[in-house]
Coordinates of C-alpha atoms in Angstrom, one line a residue:
M1 CA 146.3 102.7 46.5
S2 CA 146.1 98.9 46.3
T3 CA 148.9 96.5 47.1
S4 CA 149.2 95.6 43.5
D5 CA 149.6 99.2 42.6
L6 CA 152.5 99.5 45.1
A7 CA 154.1 96.4 43.7
D8 CA 154.1 98.1 40.3
I9 CA 155.5 101.3 41.6
L10 CA 158.3 100.2 44.0
P11 CA 161.3 98.4 42.5
R12 CA 162.0 94.9 43.8
V13 CA 165.5 93.7 45.0
I14 CA 166.0 90.0 45.4
I15 CA 168.1 88.7 48.3
V16 CA 168.7 85.1 49.2
S17 CA 168.6 84.1 52.8
R18 CA 171.2 82.2 54.7
R19 CA 170.4 79.1 56.7
S20 CA 171.3 78.7 60.4
L21 CA 170.6 76.1 63.1
R22 CA 168.6 77.5 66.0
K23 CA 167.0 75.5 68.8
N24 CA 167.5 72.3 66.8
K25 CA 165.8 73.6 63.7
F26 CA 166.8 75.5 60.6
V27 CA 165.9 79.2 60.2
D28 CA 166.5 81.6 57.3
F29 CA 167.9 85.1 57.9
V30 CA 169.3 88.1 56.1
G31 CA 171.4 90.8 57.7
E32 CA 169.4 93.9 58.7
Y33 CA 172.1 96.3 57.4
H34 CA 171.3 95.3 53.8
L35 CA 167.5 95.3 54.3
D36 CA 167.6 98.8 56.0
L37 CA 169.7 100.2 53.1
I38 CA 167.4 98.9 50.4
V39 CA 164.2 100.1 52.2
G40 CA 165.9 103.4 53.0
Y41 CA 166.4 104.1 49.3
G42 CA 162.9 103.4 48.3
A43 CA 163.1 99.8 47.1
V44 CA 161.4 96.6 48.3
P45 CA 163.6 93.7 49.5
V46 CA 162.2 90.4 48.4
I47 CA 163.8 87.5 50.3
V48 CA 164.2 84.2 48.5
P49 CA 164.2 81.5 51.2
R50 CA 167.0 79.0 51.1
V51 CA 164.9 75.8 50.9
A52 CA 165.2 72.7 48.8
G53 CA 163.7 73.1 45.3
V54 CA 163.3 76.9 45.3
H55 CA 165.8 77.3 42.5
T56 CA 163.1 75.8 40.2
L57 CA 160.6 78.5 41.2
L58 CA 162.7 81.6 40.7
H59 CA 160.5 82.7 37.8
S60 CA 157.7 83.2 40.4
F61 CA 159.7 86.0 42.0
E62 CA 159.4 88.1 38.8
P63 CA 159.5 91.0 38.2
I64 CA 163.1 91.2 39.4
H65 CA 164.5 94.7 39.2
G66 CA 167.8 94.0 41.0
V67 CA 169.7 91.3 42.9
L68 CA 171.8 91.8 46.0
L69 CA 173.8 88.8 47.2
C70 CA 175.8 88.9 50.4
E71 CA 177.5 86.6 52.9
G72 CA 177.3 82.8 53.3
E73 CA 179.3 79.6 53.3
D74 CA 182.0 78.7 50.8
I75 CA 181.0 78.0 47.3
D76 CA 181.3 74.4 46.2
S77 CA 184.7 74.1 44.6
S78 CA 183.3 71.7 41.9
L79 CA 181.4 74.7 40.5
Y80 CA 184.6 76.4 39.3
E81 CA 187.4 74.6 37.5
D82 CA 191.1 75.2 38.1
D83 CA 193.9 73.8 36.1
E84 CA 196.3 73.9 39.1
P85 CA 196.3 70.9 41.5
N86 CA 193.9 71.1 44.4
L87 CA 194.9 71.3 48.0
S88 CA 196.0 68.1 49.7
T89 CA 193.6 66.1 51.9
E90 CA 195.6 67.2 55.0
E91 CA 195.3 70.9 54.0
L92 CA 191.6 70.6 53.3
E93 CA 191.0 69.0 56.7
E94 CA 193.0 71.8 58.4
I95 CA 191.0 74.4 56.6
R96 CA 187.7 72.8 57.7
R97 CA 188.9 72.9 61.4
L98 CA 189.9 76.5 61.1
H99 CA 186.8 77.7 59.3
V100 CA 184.1 75.4 60.5
S101 CA 181.1 77.7 59.9
D102 CA 182.2 78.7 56.4
T103 CA 183.3 75.3 55.0
A104 CA 179.9 73.6 55.5
I105 CA 178.9 73.7 51.8
D106 CA 175.3 74.7 51.0
K107 CA 174.6 73.4 47.5
E108 CA 171.0 74.6 47.4
K109 CA 172.2 78.2 48.1
D110 CA 174.9 77.8 45.5
T111 CA 172.3 76.7 42.9
I112 CA 169.9 79.5 43.7
E113 CA 172.5 82.3 43.7
L114 CA 174.3 81.2 40.6
A115 CA 171.0 80.9 38.7
L116 CA 170.1 84.5 39.8
A117 CA 173.6 85.8 38.9
K118 CA 173.4 84.3 35.4
H119 CA 169.9 85.6 35.0
C120 CA 171.2 89.1 35.8
L121 CA 174.1 88.8 33.4
E122 CA 171.8 87.6 30.6
S123 CA 169.1 90.2 31.1
N124 CA 171.4 93.1 32.3
I125 CA 169.5 93.2 35.6
P126 CA 171.4 95.3 38.2
Y127 CA 173.5 93.1 40.4
L128 CA 175.5 93.9 43.6
G129 CA 177.6 91.1 45.2
I130 CA 179.1 91.7 48.6
C131 CA 181.7 89.2 50.0
R132 CA 180.4 85.8 49.0
G133 CA 178.1 87.6 46.5
S134 CA 181.2 88.9 44.6
Q135 CA 182.6 85.3 44.5
V136 CA 179.3 84.0 43.1
L137 CA 179.4 86.7 40.4
N138 CA 183.0 85.8 39.4
V139 CA 182.2 82.0 39.3
A140 CA 179.0 82.6 37.2
C141 CA 181.2 84.3 34.6
G142 CA 183.8 81.6 34.5
G143 CA 186.3 82.9 37.0
T144 CA 187.9 80.8 39.8
L145 CA 188.5 81.2 43.5
Y146 CA 191.2 80.4 46.1
Q147 CA 189.8 77.6 48.2
D148 CA 191.9 79.1 51.0
I149 CA 193.9 82.3 50.7
G150 CA 196.2 81.4 53.6
K151 CA 197.1 78.0 52.0
E152 CA 197.3 79.1 48.4
L153 CA 198.1 82.7 48.0
S154 CA 200.5 82.9 50.9
K155 CA 202.7 80.3 49.2
T156 CA 203.6 82.6 46.4
C157 CA 203.4 85.9 48.2
V158 CA 206.4 87.9 49.4
P159 CA 206.4 87.8 53.2
D160 CA 206.1 91.5 53.8
R161 CA 203.0 91.6 51.5
R162 CA 201.1 88.9 53.2
V163 CA 197.6 89.9 54.5
V164 CA 195.4 88.5 57.2
H165 CA 191.9 88.3 55.7
M166 CA 190.2 86.7 58.6
D167 CA 190.7 87.4 62.3
Y168 CA 188.2 85.6 64.5
D169 CA 189.6 87.3 67.7
N170 CA 188.8 90.7 66.3
Y171 CA 186.1 90.0 63.9
D172 CA 184.4 93.3 63.3
G173 CA 187.4 95.4 64.2
H174 CA 189.9 93.8 61.9
R175 CA 191.1 95.9 58.9
H176 CA 193.7 95.7 56.2
V177 CA 194.9 98.0 53.5
V178 CA 193.6 97.9 49.9
N179 CA 194.9 99.9 46.9
I180 CA 192.1 101.6 44.9
V181 CA 192.4 101.5 41.1
E182 CA 192.2 105.0 39.6
D183 CA 189.1 106.1 37.6
T184 CA 186.8 103.3 38.9
P185 CA 183.6 103.6 40.9
L186 CA 185.5 102.9 44.2
D187 CA 187.9 105.7 43.3
H188 CA 185.0 108.2 43.0
W189 CA 183.2 106.9 46.1
F190 CA 186.2 107.2 48.4
K191 CA 187.7 110.3 46.8
E192 CA 187.5 112.2 50.1
S193 CA 189.6 109.6 51.9
L194 CA 192.2 108.9 49.1
Y195 CA 195.5 110.7 49.0
N196 CA 198.6 110.2 46.9
N197 CA 198.9 106.5 47.9
M198 CA 195.3 105.6 46.8
E199 CA 195.0 103.4 49.9
I200 CA 192.2 102.8 52.4
K201 CA 191.7 100.2 55.1
V202 CA 188.7 97.8 54.8
N203 CA 187.1 95.2 56.9
S204 CA 187.7 91.5 56.1
Y205 CA 185.8 88.4 57.0
H206 CA 186.8 85.8 54.3
H207 CA 189.3 83.0 53.8
Q208 CA 188.4 82.6 50.1
G209 CA 188.6 85.1 47.3
V210 CA 189.0 85.7 43.6
K211 CA 191.8 83.7 42.0
R212 CA 191.3 84.2 38.3
L213 CA 189.0 87.2 37.6
A214 CA 186.5 86.6 34.8
Q215 CA 187.5 88.3 31.6
R216 CA 184.6 90.7 31.5
F217 CA 185.5 92.4 34.8
K218 CA 187.9 95.2 35.7
P219 CA 189.5 95.3 39.1
M220 CA 188.7 98.2 41.4
A221 CA 190.8 97.4 44.4
Y222 CA 193.7 95.1 45.4
A223 CA 195.1 93.9 48.7
P224 CA 198.9 94.1 49.1
D225 CA 199.1 90.3 48.5
G226 CA 197.5 90.9 45.1
L227 CA 194.0 89.6 46.0
V228 CA 191.2 91.4 44.1
E229 CA 189.0 93.1 46.6
G230 CA 186.5 94.7 44.2
F231 CA 185.6 94.5 40.5
Y232 CA 182.9 95.6 38.1
D233 CA 181.9 95.3 34.4
P234 CA 182.8 98.7 32.8
D235 CA 180.5 97.9 29.9
V236 CA 177.6 97.5 32.2
Y237 CA 178.0 100.4 34.5
N238 CA 175.7 103.3 34.1
P239 CA 173.2 103.6 37.0
E240 CA 171.2 106.3 35.2
E241 CA 170.4 103.7 32.5
G242 CA 169.8 100.8 34.8
K243 CA 173.3 99.2 34.3
F244 CA 175.2 98.0 37.4
I245 CA 177.2 94.7 37.7
M246 CA 179.6 94.8 40.6
G247 CA 181.4 92.7 43.3
L248 CA 182.9 93.9 46.5
Q249 CA 184.9 91.5 48.7
F250 CA 184.7 93.7 51.8
H251 CA 181.6 95.1 53.6
P252 CA 181.4 98.9 53.4
E253 CA 178.1 98.8 55.2
R254 CA 179.8 97.4 58.2
M255 CA 182.9 99.6 58.2
R256 CA 182.0 101.4 61.4
K257 CA 184.0 102.3 64.5
A258 CA 183.6 100.0 67.6
N259 CA 180.3 100.5 69.5
S260 CA 179.3 103.3 67.1
D261 CA 177.4 104.0 64.0
E262 CA 180.1 106.4 62.8
F263 CA 181.9 105.1 59.6
D264 CA 185.6 104.6 59.3
Y265 CA 186.0 107.1 56.5
P266 CA 184.2 110.1 55.1
G267 CA 184.3 108.2 51.8
C268 CA 182.7 105.2 53.4
T269 CA 179.8 107.4 54.6
A270 CA 179.4 108.7 51.0
A271 CA 179.6 105.1 49.7
I272 CA 176.9 103.9 52.0
R273 CA 174.5 106.9 52.3
Y274 CA 175.1 108.6 48.9
R275 CA 176.9 106.3 46.5
F276 CA 177.3 102.6 47.4
M277 CA 173.7 101.5 47.8
F278 CA 172.3 104.7 46.3
E279 CA 174.0 104.0 42.9
F280 CA 172.8 100.4 43.0
V281 CA 169.2 101.3 43.8
K282 CA 169.3 104.1 41.2
A283 CA 170.2 101.5 38.6
V284 CA 167.4 99.3 40.0
V285 CA 164.8 102.1 39.6
A286 CA 166.0 102.9 36.1
Y287 CA 165.8 99.2 35.1
Q288 CA 162.3 99.0 36.5
K289 CA 161.2 102.0 34.4
K290 CA 162.7 100.4 31.2
L291 CA 160.9 97.1 32.0
N292 CA 157.6 98.8 32.7
A293 CA 157.8 100.9 29.5
I294 CA 158.2 97.8 27.4
K295 CA 155.5 95.8 29.2
R296 CA 153.0 98.6 29.4
V297 CA 153.0 99.9 25.8
P298 CA 149.8 98.0 24.7
S299 CA 147.9 99.3 27.8
S300 CA 149.1 102.8 27.2
L301 CA 146.4 103.1 24.5
K302 CA 144.1 104.1 27.4
L303 CA 144.8 107.9 27.2
D304 CA 143.1 111.0 28.5
K305 CA 140.7 112.8 26.1
E306 CA 143.3 115.2 24.7
L307 CA 145.9 112.5 24.0
E308 CA 143.2 110.2 22.7
Q309 CA 142.1 112.9 20.2
K310 CA 145.7 113.3 19.2
R311 CA 146.1 109.6 18.6
K312 CA 143.0 109.5 16.5
V313 CA 144.4 112.3 14.3
I314 CA 147.7 110.4 13.8
V315 CA 145.9 107.1 13.1
R316 CA 143.6 108.9 10.5
S317 CA 146.7 110.4 8.9
F318 CA 148.3 107.0 8.3
S319 CA 144.9 105.5 7.2
L320 CA 144.6 108.2 4.5
A321 CA 148.2 107.5 3.4
R322 CA 147.3 103.8 3.1
N323 CA 144.2 104.7 1.0
L324 CA 146.2 106.9 -1.3
Y325 CA 148.7 104.1 -1.8
E326 CA 145.9 101.7 -2.7
E327 CA 144.0 104.2 -5.0
G328 CA 147.0 105.8 -6.5
D329 CA 147.9 109.5 -6.4
N330 CA 147.3 110.5 -10.0
N331 CA 144.5 112.8 -8.9
N332 CA 146.3 116.0 -8.0
N333 CA 143.3 117.7 -6.4
N334 CA 142.7 114.7 -4.2
R335 CA 146.4 114.6 -3.1
Q336 CA 146.4 118.4 -2.4
R337 CA 143.2 118.2 -0.5
K338 CA 144.6 115.5 1.9
E339 CA 148.0 117.1 2.3
S340 CA 147.0 118.8 5.6
D341 CA 145.5 115.5 6.9
L342 CA 148.7 113.6 6.2
K343 CA 150.9 116.2 7.9
P344 CA 150.3 115.0 11.5
G345 CA 151.6 111.5 10.7
A346 CA 154.8 112.9 9.1
E347 CA 155.3 115.3 12.0
F348 CA 154.9 112.4 14.5
L349 CA 157.8 110.5 13.0
E350 CA 160.0 113.6 12.7
S351 CA 159.4 115.1 16.1
N352 CA 159.7 111.9 18.2
I353 CA 162.8 110.3 16.6
A354 CA 165.1 113.2 15.4
L355 CA 168.2 113.4 17.6
S356 CA 170.7 115.1 15.3
M357 CA 170.6 117.0 11.9
Q358 CA 171.8 114.0 10.0
Q359 CA 169.4 111.6 11.8
E360 CA 166.7 114.2 11.4
N361 CA 167.1 114.4 7.7
R362 CA 167.0 110.6 7.3
L363 CA 163.9 110.4 9.5
K364 CA 162.2 113.2 7.6
Q365 CA 162.4 110.9 4.6
M366 CA 160.4 108.4 6.6
G367 CA 157.9 111.2 7.3
A368 CA 157.8 112.0 3.7
T369 CA 156.7 108.5 2.9
V370 CA 153.4 109.4 4.5
R371 CA 153.0 112.4 2.1
N372 CA 154.3 110.5 -0.9
A373 CA 151.8 107.6 -0.8
S374 CA 152.9 106.2 -4.2
S375 CA 156.3 105.1 -2.7
Y376 CA 155.1 104.6 0.9
M377 CA 155.3 100.9 1.1
E378 CA 158.5 100.6 -0.9
R379 CA 160.5 103.0 1.4
L380 CA 159.4 101.2 4.5
K381 CA 161.4 98.1 3.4
M382 CA 164.5 98.6 5.5
N383 CA 167.8 97.2 4.2
E384 CA 170.7 96.2 6.5
E385 CA 172.3 99.7 6.5
R386 CA 169.0 101.4 7.6
E387 CA 168.5 98.8 10.3
K388 CA 171.9 99.5 11.8
L389 CA 171.2 103.2 11.6
A390 CA 167.8 102.7 13.4
R391 CA 169.5 100.8 16.2
V392 CA 172.0 103.6 16.7
V393 CA 169.3 106.2 16.7
M394 CA 167.0 104.2 19.1
G395 CA 170.0 103.5 21.4
K396 CA 170.2 107.2 22.1
M397 CA 166.5 107.8 22.6
T398 CA 164.9 108.2 26.1
V399 CA 162.5 105.7 27.5
E400 CA 159.6 108.1 26.8
Q401 CA 160.7 108.5 23.2
L402 CA 161.0 104.7 22.7
S403 CA 157.5 104.3 24.3
D404 CA 156.0 106.8 21.8
L405 CA 157.8 105.1 18.9
N406 CA 156.6 101.7 20.1
L407 CA 153.0 103.0 20.4
F408 CA 153.3 104.3 16.8
Y409 CA 154.3 101.0 15.4
H410 CA 151.6 99.3 17.5
M411 CA 149.0 101.5 15.8
M412 CA 150.6 100.8 12.4
G413 CA 150.4 97.1 13.1
Q414 CA 146.6 97.5 13.9
I415 CA 146.1 99.3 10.6
C416 CA 148.0 96.6 8.7
S417 CA 146.0 93.9 10.4
D418 CA 142.7 95.6 9.5
M419 CA 143.8 96.0 5.8
L420 CA 145.1 92.4 5.6
E421 CA 141.8 91.1 7.0
K422 CA 139.8 93.1 4.4
K423 CA 142.0 91.9 1.6
Q424 CA 141.6 88.3 2.7
Q425 CA 137.8 88.7 2.9
L426 CA 137.8 90.3 -0.6
Q427 CA 140.0 87.4 -1.9
T428 CA 137.6 84.9 -0.4
V429 CA 134.6 86.5 -2.0
T430 CA 136.4 86.7 -5.4
N431 CA 137.4 83.1 -5.3
G432 CA 133.9 82.1 -4.4
N433 CA 132.5 84.0 -7.3
L434 CA 135.0 82.4 -9.7
A435 CA 134.0 79.0 -8.4

């Protein structure tokens, strides 16, 4: 199998690198936890380097079947608007001293990741944002962030509900409680660890977070101080259909006990090994299949002998229907003789699209147009009501059924093109004779 074949088979997940200074030069890196998980579930991580100008070349990384964004510096505050007054100069300087490594804004990374997030939202490409990646997702949809949780959220928070979200002295070991929202993906993932209080403890490495959650998202978890720790788009969550748009402020892939690979919670193990990345990659695989089905329909005309023969029978059926329409069907003997030849075309429509009795009856009428050639063209003119019905029907069809239907209309398009060319040639000859 060639490399190009593998590229077609394995789904591609885009990750943007983070820049660091090492031995007086910049290097790009991505955490191995994320790469291991992607590879472990059968996808290919494609690293987009954080270098100047790469945001103009993102189309070169197509096809993109999923995007995973994680960790990095603070997002430039100018990219999200907030009606409330900004922090004072003194407060901003203190924040920079406390969080030196995070407050060094990387505008190039911001540009790259916001462009990818918006591309996912526009094209329904599966997206998983962890920590900074969740903040990027919220900003891309018009939400805002706390520039510093300690300086902003703590001012309005009841003292006994205040939460430490960043502990440099106990970086990997620090945990705080979050409340899981019922009937959300996190609720299902951590079911084994949730009791009556719907609480778990999560790791925390951030001094910024979601301030105003974008309207399209639903919260999945809150910290006691009210900070949103996880959210998703319920209208775009169905991994089996390639739909997955989600942001997690904490790092479930790093919720492990000290000096051990053992996870904090049974639910965390499920989230990582069976649900968390598994559900994301499942959506990536499903999205790839949909994308390939759309792109490969023209080339799917290269069939094996049996299917090629079947295709020819169907094409001949519609060709005869076209001829009957042109010649008229007043000749009963001719119409009866060709009834059996027209049957495959009608059956093709009926068997590949029918999903319910009501839908089947309507679609049989479409099949009947093949038999009743005199009204064939007239009944193909879809009004607005039929178009809506067709969209509902096709929305419930499988990828394979849609591919077959697309193939059918591709064949019909070829027939129409051939007929149109013949008519144009005939018209040219007629006009020439008249001249």
